[in-house]
Coordinates of C-alpha atoms and ligand atoms in Angstrom, one line a residue:
M1 CA 141.0 67.2 113.0
T2 CA 138.1 69.6 112.5
S3 CA 135.2 68.9 110.2
H4 CA 133.3 71.6 108.4
V5 CA 129.8 71.5 107.1
I6 CA 129.6 74.1 104.3
P7 CA 126.4 76.2 104.6
S8 CA 124.3 76.3 101.4
Y9 CA 124.9 80.0 100.7
L10 CA 128.7 79.4 100.7
S11 CA 128.7 76.6 98.2
G12 CA 127.3 75.6 94.8
D13 CA 128.5 76.0 91.2
A14 CA 127.6 79.6 90.6
L15 CA 129.3 81.3 93.5
G16 CA 130.0 84.5 91.5
P17 CA 132.4 87.0 93.2
W18 CA 132.4 85.0 96.4
G19 CA 133.8 82.0 94.5
V20 CA 136.6 84.2 93.2
F21 CA 137.4 85.3 96.8
L22 CA 137.5 81.6 97.9
Q23 CA 139.9 80.8 95.1
Q24 CA 142.1 83.6 96.2
I25 CA 142.1 82.3 99.8
D26 CA 142.9 78.8 98.5
R27 CA 145.9 80.2 96.6
V28 CA 147.4 81.8 99.6
T29 CA 146.9 78.9 102.1
P30 CA 150.1 77.0 101.3
Y31 CA 152.1 80.1 102.3
L32 CA 150.6 80.5 105.8
G33 CA 152.5 77.8 107.7
E34 CA 150.8 76.8 110.9
L35 CA 148.3 79.7 110.7
A36 CA 146.6 77.8 107.9
F37 CA 145.0 75.9 110.7
W38 CA 142.6 78.8 111.0
I39 CA 142.0 79.4 107.3
E40 CA 138.4 78.2 107.5
S41 CA 137.4 81.3 109.4
L42 CA 138.2 83.4 106.2
K43 CA 136.1 81.1 104.1
R44 CA 132.8 82.0 105.8
P45 CA 131.6 85.5 106.8
K46 CA 131.1 86.1 110.5
R47 CA 127.7 87.6 110.1
I48 CA 125.3 88.1 107.2
L49 CA 122.2 90.3 107.4
I50 CA 119.6 90.4 104.7
V51 CA 116.9 93.1 105.1
D52 CA 113.8 94.2 103.3
V53 CA 113.9 97.9 102.5
P54 CA 110.3 99.1 101.8
I55 CA 109.8 102.7 100.8
K56 CA 107.0 105.0 99.7
M57 CA 107.6 106.1 96.2
D58 CA 106.8 109.6 95.0
D59 CA 103.7 108.4 93.2
G60 CA 102.3 106.9 96.4
S61 CA 103.1 103.3 95.6
V62 CA 105.3 101.1 97.9
A63 CA 108.5 99.5 96.5
H64 CA 110.6 96.9 98.2
F65 CA 114.4 96.6 97.8
E66 CA 116.8 94.0 99.1
G67 CA 119.5 95.2 101.4
Y68 CA 122.6 93.5 102.9
R69 CA 125.3 94.0 105.5
V70 CA 128.0 91.4 105.7
Q71 CA 130.7 91.4 108.4
H72 CA 133.3 89.1 107.0
N73 CA 135.8 89.2 109.9
T74 CA 136.3 91.2 113.0
S75 CA 139.4 89.6 114.5
R76 CA 141.6 92.8 114.2
G77 CA 138.9 95.3 115.0
P78 CA 135.4 96.5 114.1
G79 CA 133.9 95.8 110.7
K80 CA 134.7 98.4 108.0
G81 CA 133.6 98.8 104.4
G82 CA 131.4 100.7 102.1
V83 CA 127.8 100.5 101.0
R84 CA 126.9 100.0 97.4
F85 CA 123.7 100.9 95.7
H86 CA 123.4 99.1 92.3
Q87 CA 120.8 97.0 90.4
G88 CA 123.4 94.2 90.2
V89 CA 124.1 93.8 93.9
T90 CA 123.8 90.2 95.1
L91 CA 124.6 88.5 98.4
S92 CA 127.6 86.8 96.7
E93 CA 129.0 90.1 95.7
V94 CA 128.6 91.8 99.1
M95 CA 130.2 88.7 100.7
A96 CA 133.2 89.0 98.4
L97 CA 133.5 92.7 98.9
A98 CA 133.4 92.2 102.7
G99 CA 136.1 89.6 102.4
W100 CA 138.3 91.9 100.2
M101 CA 137.9 94.6 102.9
T102 CA 139.3 92.1 105.5
I103 CA 142.3 91.6 103.3
K104 CA 142.7 95.2 102.4
N105 CA 142.5 96.5 106.0
A106 CA 145.0 94.0 107.2
A107 CA 147.3 94.5 104.3
I108 CA 147.7 98.2 104.9
G109 CA 147.6 97.8 108.7
V110 CA 144.6 99.8 109.7
P111 CA 142.9 98.3 112.8
F112 CA 139.7 97.1 111.2
G113 CA 138.0 93.9 110.2
G114 CA 136.2 93.6 106.9
A115 CA 132.5 94.4 106.1
K116 CA 130.4 95.6 103.2
G117 CA 126.8 96.5 102.5
G118 CA 124.6 97.0 99.6
V119 CA 121.1 97.6 98.3
R120 CA 119.9 96.1 95.1
V121 CA 118.4 99.2 93.5
D122 CA 118.9 101.2 90.3
T123 CA 119.5 104.7 91.6
R124 CA 119.0 106.2 88.1
G125 CA 115.3 105.5 88.5
L126 CA 114.9 107.2 91.9
S127 CA 114.2 110.8 92.7
L128 CA 116.4 112.4 95.4
A129 CA 113.6 112.0 98.0
E130 CA 113.3 108.3 97.1
L131 CA 117.0 107.9 97.4
E132 CA 117.0 109.5 100.8
R133 CA 114.1 107.2 101.9
V134 CA 116.0 104.1 100.7
T135 CA 119.1 105.2 102.5
R136 CA 117.3 106.0 105.8
R137 CA 115.2 102.8 105.9
Y138 CA 118.3 100.6 105.0
T139 CA 120.3 102.3 107.7
S140 CA 117.5 101.8 110.3
E141 CA 117.2 98.1 109.3
I142 CA 121.0 97.5 109.8
G143 CA 121.1 99.9 112.7
F144 CA 121.6 97.3 115.4
L145 CA 124.6 95.8 113.6
I146 CA 126.6 99.0 112.9
G147 CA 128.2 101.6 115.3
P148 CA 131.5 103.4 115.7
D149 CA 133.0 100.5 117.6
K150 CA 131.1 97.7 115.8
D151 CA 131.0 98.3 112.0
I152 CA 131.5 101.5 110.2
P153 CA 130.0 102.0 106.7
A154 CA 131.4 104.3 104.0
P155 CA 130.8 105.3 100.4
D156 CA 131.1 102.8 97.5
V157 CA 129.6 102.5 94.0
N158 CA 126.6 105.1 93.7
T159 CA 126.9 106.3 97.3
N160 CA 128.6 109.5 98.3
E161 CA 128.9 112.2 101.0
R162 CA 125.3 113.1 100.9
V163 CA 124.2 109.5 101.4
M164 CA 126.7 109.2 104.3
A165 CA 125.2 112.4 105.9
W166 CA 121.7 110.7 105.8
M167 CA 123.2 107.5 107.2
M168 CA 124.9 109.3 110.1
D169 CA 121.7 111.3 110.8
T170 CA 119.4 108.3 110.8
Y171 CA 121.6 106.3 113.1
S172 CA 122.0 109.3 115.4
V173 CA 118.3 110.0 115.6
N174 CA 117.6 106.3 116.4
Q175 CA 120.3 106.3 119.1
G176 CA 119.2 109.7 120.6
R177 CA 122.7 111.2 120.3
T178 CA 124.8 112.5 117.5
S179 CA 127.3 109.9 116.5
T180 CA 129.7 111.1 113.8
G181 CA 132.0 108.1 113.9
V182 CA 129.3 105.6 112.7
V183 CA 130.2 106.2 109.0
T184 CA 133.2 107.7 107.1
G185 CA 133.2 109.6 103.9
K186 CA 130.9 112.3 105.4
P187 CA 130.8 115.9 104.4
I188 CA 133.6 118.0 106.1
S189 CA 131.0 120.0 108.1
L190 CA 129.7 116.8 109.7
G191 CA 133.0 115.4 110.9
G192 CA 134.3 114.3 107.5
S193 CA 138.0 114.4 106.7
L194 CA 139.9 116.6 104.4
G195 CA 141.3 114.5 101.6
R196 CA 138.8 111.6 101.9
H197 CA 137.0 112.5 98.7
D198 CA 140.1 112.0 96.5
A199 CA 141.8 109.4 98.7
T200 CA 141.1 106.3 96.7
G201 CA 142.1 107.7 93.4
R202 CA 145.2 109.4 94.9
G203 CA 146.2 106.1 96.5
V204 CA 145.9 104.3 93.1
F205 CA 148.3 106.9 91.7
V206 CA 150.7 106.6 94.7
V207 CA 151.1 102.8 94.3
G208 CA 151.2 103.3 90.5
Q209 CA 154.3 105.5 91.0
A210 CA 155.9 102.8 93.2
A211 CA 155.0 100.1 90.6
A212 CA 156.4 102.2 87.8
L213 CA 159.7 102.5 89.6
K214 CA 159.8 98.7 90.0
Q215 CA 159.0 98.2 86.3
G216 CA 161.3 100.9 84.9
V217 CA 158.3 102.8 83.5
S218 CA 158.5 106.6 83.4
I219 CA 155.2 108.4 84.3
P220 CA 155.7 111.5 82.1
G221 CA 154.5 110.4 78.7
A222 CA 153.1 107.1 79.9
R223 CA 149.8 106.1 78.3
V224 CA 147.0 105.4 80.7
C225 CA 143.6 103.7 80.0
V226 CA 140.9 104.0 82.6
Q227 CA 137.7 102.0 82.9
G228 CA 135.1 103.8 85.1
F229 CA 135.1 107.6 85.6
G230 CA 133.6 107.9 89.0
N231 CA 135.3 108.8 92.3
V232 CA 138.2 106.4 91.8
G233 CA 138.8 106.4 88.0
A234 CA 138.4 110.2 87.5
I235 CA 140.7 111.2 90.4
A236 CA 143.4 108.6 89.5
A237 CA 143.2 109.8 85.8
R238 CA 143.6 113.4 87.1
C239 CA 146.7 112.5 89.2
F240 CA 148.3 110.7 86.2
A241 CA 147.6 113.6 83.9
D242 CA 148.9 116.2 86.4
A243 CA 152.2 114.1 86.6
G244 CA 152.6 114.3 82.8
A245 CA 151.1 111.0 81.7
K246 CA 148.7 110.8 78.7
V247 CA 145.3 109.5 79.6
T248 CA 144.5 108.2 76.1
T249 CA 141.3 106.1 76.7
V250 CA 138.4 106.4 79.1
Q251 CA 135.3 104.2 79.4
D252 CA 132.2 104.6 81.4
V253 CA 128.6 103.4 81.2
S254 CA 128.0 105.9 78.3
G255 CA 130.8 104.4 76.1
T256 CA 134.5 104.5 75.3
I257 CA 136.6 107.5 74.1
H258 CA 140.1 107.4 72.8
N259 CA 142.7 109.9 71.7
P260 CA 146.4 108.7 71.3
R261 CA 147.5 112.3 72.0
G262 CA 145.8 112.3 75.4
L263 CA 142.4 113.5 76.7
D264 CA 141.9 116.6 78.7
V265 CA 141.0 115.0 82.0
R266 CA 140.1 118.1 83.9
K267 CA 137.7 119.0 81.1
L268 CA 136.1 115.6 81.3
I269 CA 135.6 116.0 85.0
E270 CA 134.0 119.4 84.5
M271 CA 131.7 117.9 81.8
Q272 CA 130.7 115.2 84.2
L273 CA 130.0 117.7 87.0
A274 CA 127.8 119.6 84.5
G275 CA 125.7 116.4 84.0
Q276 CA 127.2 115.5 80.6
H277 CA 128.4 112.1 79.5
I278 CA 132.0 111.5 78.6
V279 CA 131.1 110.4 75.1
E280 CA 130.0 114.0 74.5
Y281 CA 133.7 115.0 74.7
R282 CA 134.7 116.3 71.2
D283 CA 138.4 115.8 70.8
A284 CA 138.4 112.0 70.8
D285 CA 137.3 109.0 68.7
R286 CA 134.5 106.6 69.8
I287 CA 135.7 103.0 70.0
T288 CA 133.7 100.0 71.1
D289 CA 133.7 99.0 74.8
D290 CA 135.4 95.7 73.8
E291 CA 138.2 97.5 71.9
F292 CA 139.1 99.3 75.1
W293 CA 140.9 96.1 76.3
S294 CA 143.3 96.0 73.2
V295 CA 144.5 99.6 73.5
E296 CA 148.2 99.7 74.1
S297 CA 149.3 101.4 77.3
E298 CA 151.8 101.6 80.2
F299 CA 149.0 101.7 82.8
L300 CA 145.5 100.1 82.7
V301 CA 143.2 101.1 85.5
P302 CA 140.0 99.2 85.8
A303 CA 138.0 101.4 88.2
A304 CA 134.4 100.2 87.7
L305 CA 132.9 96.9 88.8
E306 CA 134.2 93.4 89.4
Q307 CA 134.9 90.6 86.9
Q308 CA 135.7 92.9 84.0
I309 CA 139.0 91.1 83.1
T310 CA 138.4 87.5 82.4
A311 CA 139.9 84.6 80.4
A312 CA 138.0 86.1 77.4
N313 CA 139.9 89.4 77.2
A314 CA 143.0 89.1 79.4
G315 CA 145.1 87.8 76.5
R316 CA 144.5 90.9 74.5
I317 CA 145.6 93.3 77.1
R318 CA 148.8 95.2 76.2
T319 CA 149.9 97.1 79.2
R320 CA 152.9 97.1 81.6
I321 CA 151.0 97.7 84.9
L322 CA 147.5 96.9 85.8
L323 CA 146.3 99.0 88.7
E324 CA 143.1 97.7 90.2
G325 CA 141.1 100.7 91.2
A326 CA 137.9 98.7 91.4
N327 CA 137.3 95.8 93.8
G328 CA 137.6 92.4 92.1
P329 CA 138.0 93.4 88.5
T330 CA 140.2 90.4 87.5
T331 CA 139.3 86.8 87.7
P332 CA 141.9 84.2 88.9
E333 CA 142.2 82.8 85.3
A334 CA 142.8 86.2 83.9
D335 CA 145.3 86.9 86.6
D336 CA 147.3 83.8 85.4
I337 CA 147.2 85.0 81.8
L338 CA 148.3 88.5 82.7
N339 CA 151.1 87.2 84.9
A340 CA 152.3 84.8 82.1
N341 CA 152.3 87.8 79.7
G342 CA 154.5 89.9 82.0
V343 CA 151.9 92.4 83.1
L344 CA 152.5 93.6 86.7
V345 CA 149.1 93.4 88.4
V346 CA 148.8 95.6 91.5
P347 CA 145.8 94.1 93.2
D348 CA 142.7 95.9 94.4
V349 CA 143.3 95.1 98.1
L350 CA 146.5 97.2 97.8
A351 CA 145.9 99.6 94.9
N352 CA 142.5 101.0 96.1
A353 CA 143.3 101.0 99.8
G354 CA 143.7 104.7 99.9
G355 CA 140.0 105.3 100.5
V356 CA 139.8 103.2 103.6
T357 CA 143.1 104.5 104.9
V358 CA 141.7 108.1 105.0
S359 CA 138.4 106.6 106.4
Y360 CA 140.6 105.4 109.2
F361 CA 142.0 108.9 109.7
E362 CA 138.4 110.3 109.6
W363 CA 137.3 107.8 112.3
V364 CA 140.3 108.7 114.5
Q365 CA 139.6 112.4 114.1
D366 CA 135.9 111.9 115.0
F367 CA 136.9 110.1 118.1
S368 CA 139.3 112.7 119.2
S369 CA 137.3 115.7 117.8
Y370 CA 140.6 117.1 116.6
F371 CA 141.0 117.6 112.9
W372 CA 144.1 117.4 110.8
S373 CA 145.2 119.5 107.8
E374 CA 144.9 118.1 104.3
E375 CA 148.7 118.3 104.0
E376 CA 149.1 116.1 107.1
I377 CA 146.5 113.6 105.8
N378 CA 148.0 113.3 102.3
K379 CA 151.5 112.9 103.8
R380 CA 150.3 110.1 106.1
L381 CA 148.3 108.5 103.2
D382 CA 151.3 108.5 100.9
R383 CA 153.5 107.0 103.6
I384 CA 151.1 104.2 104.5
M385 CA 150.5 103.3 100.8
G386 CA 154.2 103.5 99.9
D387 CA 155.3 101.4 102.9
A388 CA 152.6 98.8 102.2
F389 CA 153.7 98.5 98.6
A390 CA 157.4 98.2 99.6
A391 CA 156.7 95.5 102.2
I392 CA 154.4 93.5 99.8
S393 CA 156.8 93.8 97.0
E394 CA 159.5 92.4 99.2
T395 CA 157.3 89.5 100.2
A396 CA 156.5 88.8 96.5
E397 CA 160.2 88.7 95.6
R398 CA 161.1 86.5 98.6
E399 CA 158.3 84.0 98.1
K400 CA 158.4 84.2 94.3
V401 CA 154.7 85.0 94.0
T402 CA 152.5 87.7 92.4
L403 CA 151.8 90.9 94.2
R404 CA 148.2 89.6 94.8
T405 CA 149.4 86.5 96.6
A406 CA 152.0 88.5 98.5
T407 CA 149.3 90.9 99.7
Y408 CA 147.2 88.0 100.8
I409 CA 150.1 86.4 102.6
V410 CA 150.8 89.6 104.6
A411 CA 147.1 90.2 105.3
C412 CA 146.0 86.7 106.1
K413 CA 149.0 86.2 108.5
R414 CA 147.9 89.3 110.4
V415 CA 144.2 88.3 110.5
L416 CA 144.9 84.7 111.5
A417 CA 147.6 85.6 114.1
A418 CA 144.9 87.8 115.7
R419 CA 142.4 84.9 115.4
Q420 CA 144.8 82.5 117.1
L421 CA 145.7 84.9 119.9
R422 CA 142.1 85.6 120.7
G423 CA 141.3 81.9 120.7
L424 CA 137.9 80.4 120.5
Y425 CA 135.0 81.2 122.9
P426 CA 133.7 79.1 124.6
Ligands
LIG501 N1 134.3 101.4 99.5 C1 135.7 101.7 99.7 C2 136.5 100.4 99.5 O1 136.1 99.5 98.8 C3 136.0 102.4 101.0 C4 135.6 101.6 102.2 C5 135.8 102.5 103.5 O2 136.3 103.6 103.4 O3 135.4 102.0 104.5 O4 137.6 100.3 99.9

């Protein structure tokens, strides 16, 4: 029998998002058979790095930010996962996000472990030059931990192609050679992949289609509510609208807008590109952020931050299919309520895996220096997402569990089988 001393940063009452991840691992453990012997390795990240990120501000002062890179698991391959810039970033959050990447990468079968990074910074208060200095200093500080065959960052909340270009350049300058494969989600001209920008939102829609078929929901005319209008929410909304669905309600940090006849999603995206807020859209009513959760729909897409759907609002949700575009938007208690109310929850680790799937394609293309057409990429993305949904759906039916637990069963078996085969060193 093994005995485990739990490190202080992994325990305690206020575990936050990491506590949610631990509960999800506990829920899957009874379904893992003899592989459950290795479960403890998923309940503690492999490596945690906390760095100080000091930068010179434009006014000459020096500001310090807290940065993290967590490699949760590397049993199946190098660490992989995005970097988030947000004032609310905490170690618990980055640990959970890294854990969800381990599950996500295994669930869709890309040969990566799970990792995540973040800087606790409010980017709205930074000039472009300050944002660049934060990015470059953070990249330098985590530089010894990342690399094309070690750990590959990518965009996440408030990071984009431009930030990835700075990360790639900083790492390359420090290494003395250009290394395009160290990050994914880069601009096309620097070894980025066609289709990567839209991949997460597109993947949300692809699994949404599969879930609709399972639930007997028709997409033309279906009502869709979207929380978060960034790279995930806006693209998913556009895909739904293009397929004839009615995006009736959208919420972002500026507020919530609603029109039962449907919003013009392309117009909203144009407004956003022009620097306007969604609440400035004319042909809609303003409703409160809390009312968003009671709007009746066929699809609800939380595509913002974690822990948005809790025991406090889950009972009010009137939808058929909840498609988790964000990472960790639903707490385990809320999951139970939704399940009891007959809502099909397509979990984050499956629904938003399109981004990392095309990140995998980008990484492969960088290694071979041979680039594929967008058509080829989208075809492969649709196939991987469709196959993953079908396999997970089948597991859910066989084991009589939710799609979340089924995704964890498939993923944890893959990770722990690799763990077992590799064995312990020494
Ligand atoms: N940040 C995205 C996610 O949460 C993408 C990660 C990646 O492409 O590595 O899945």
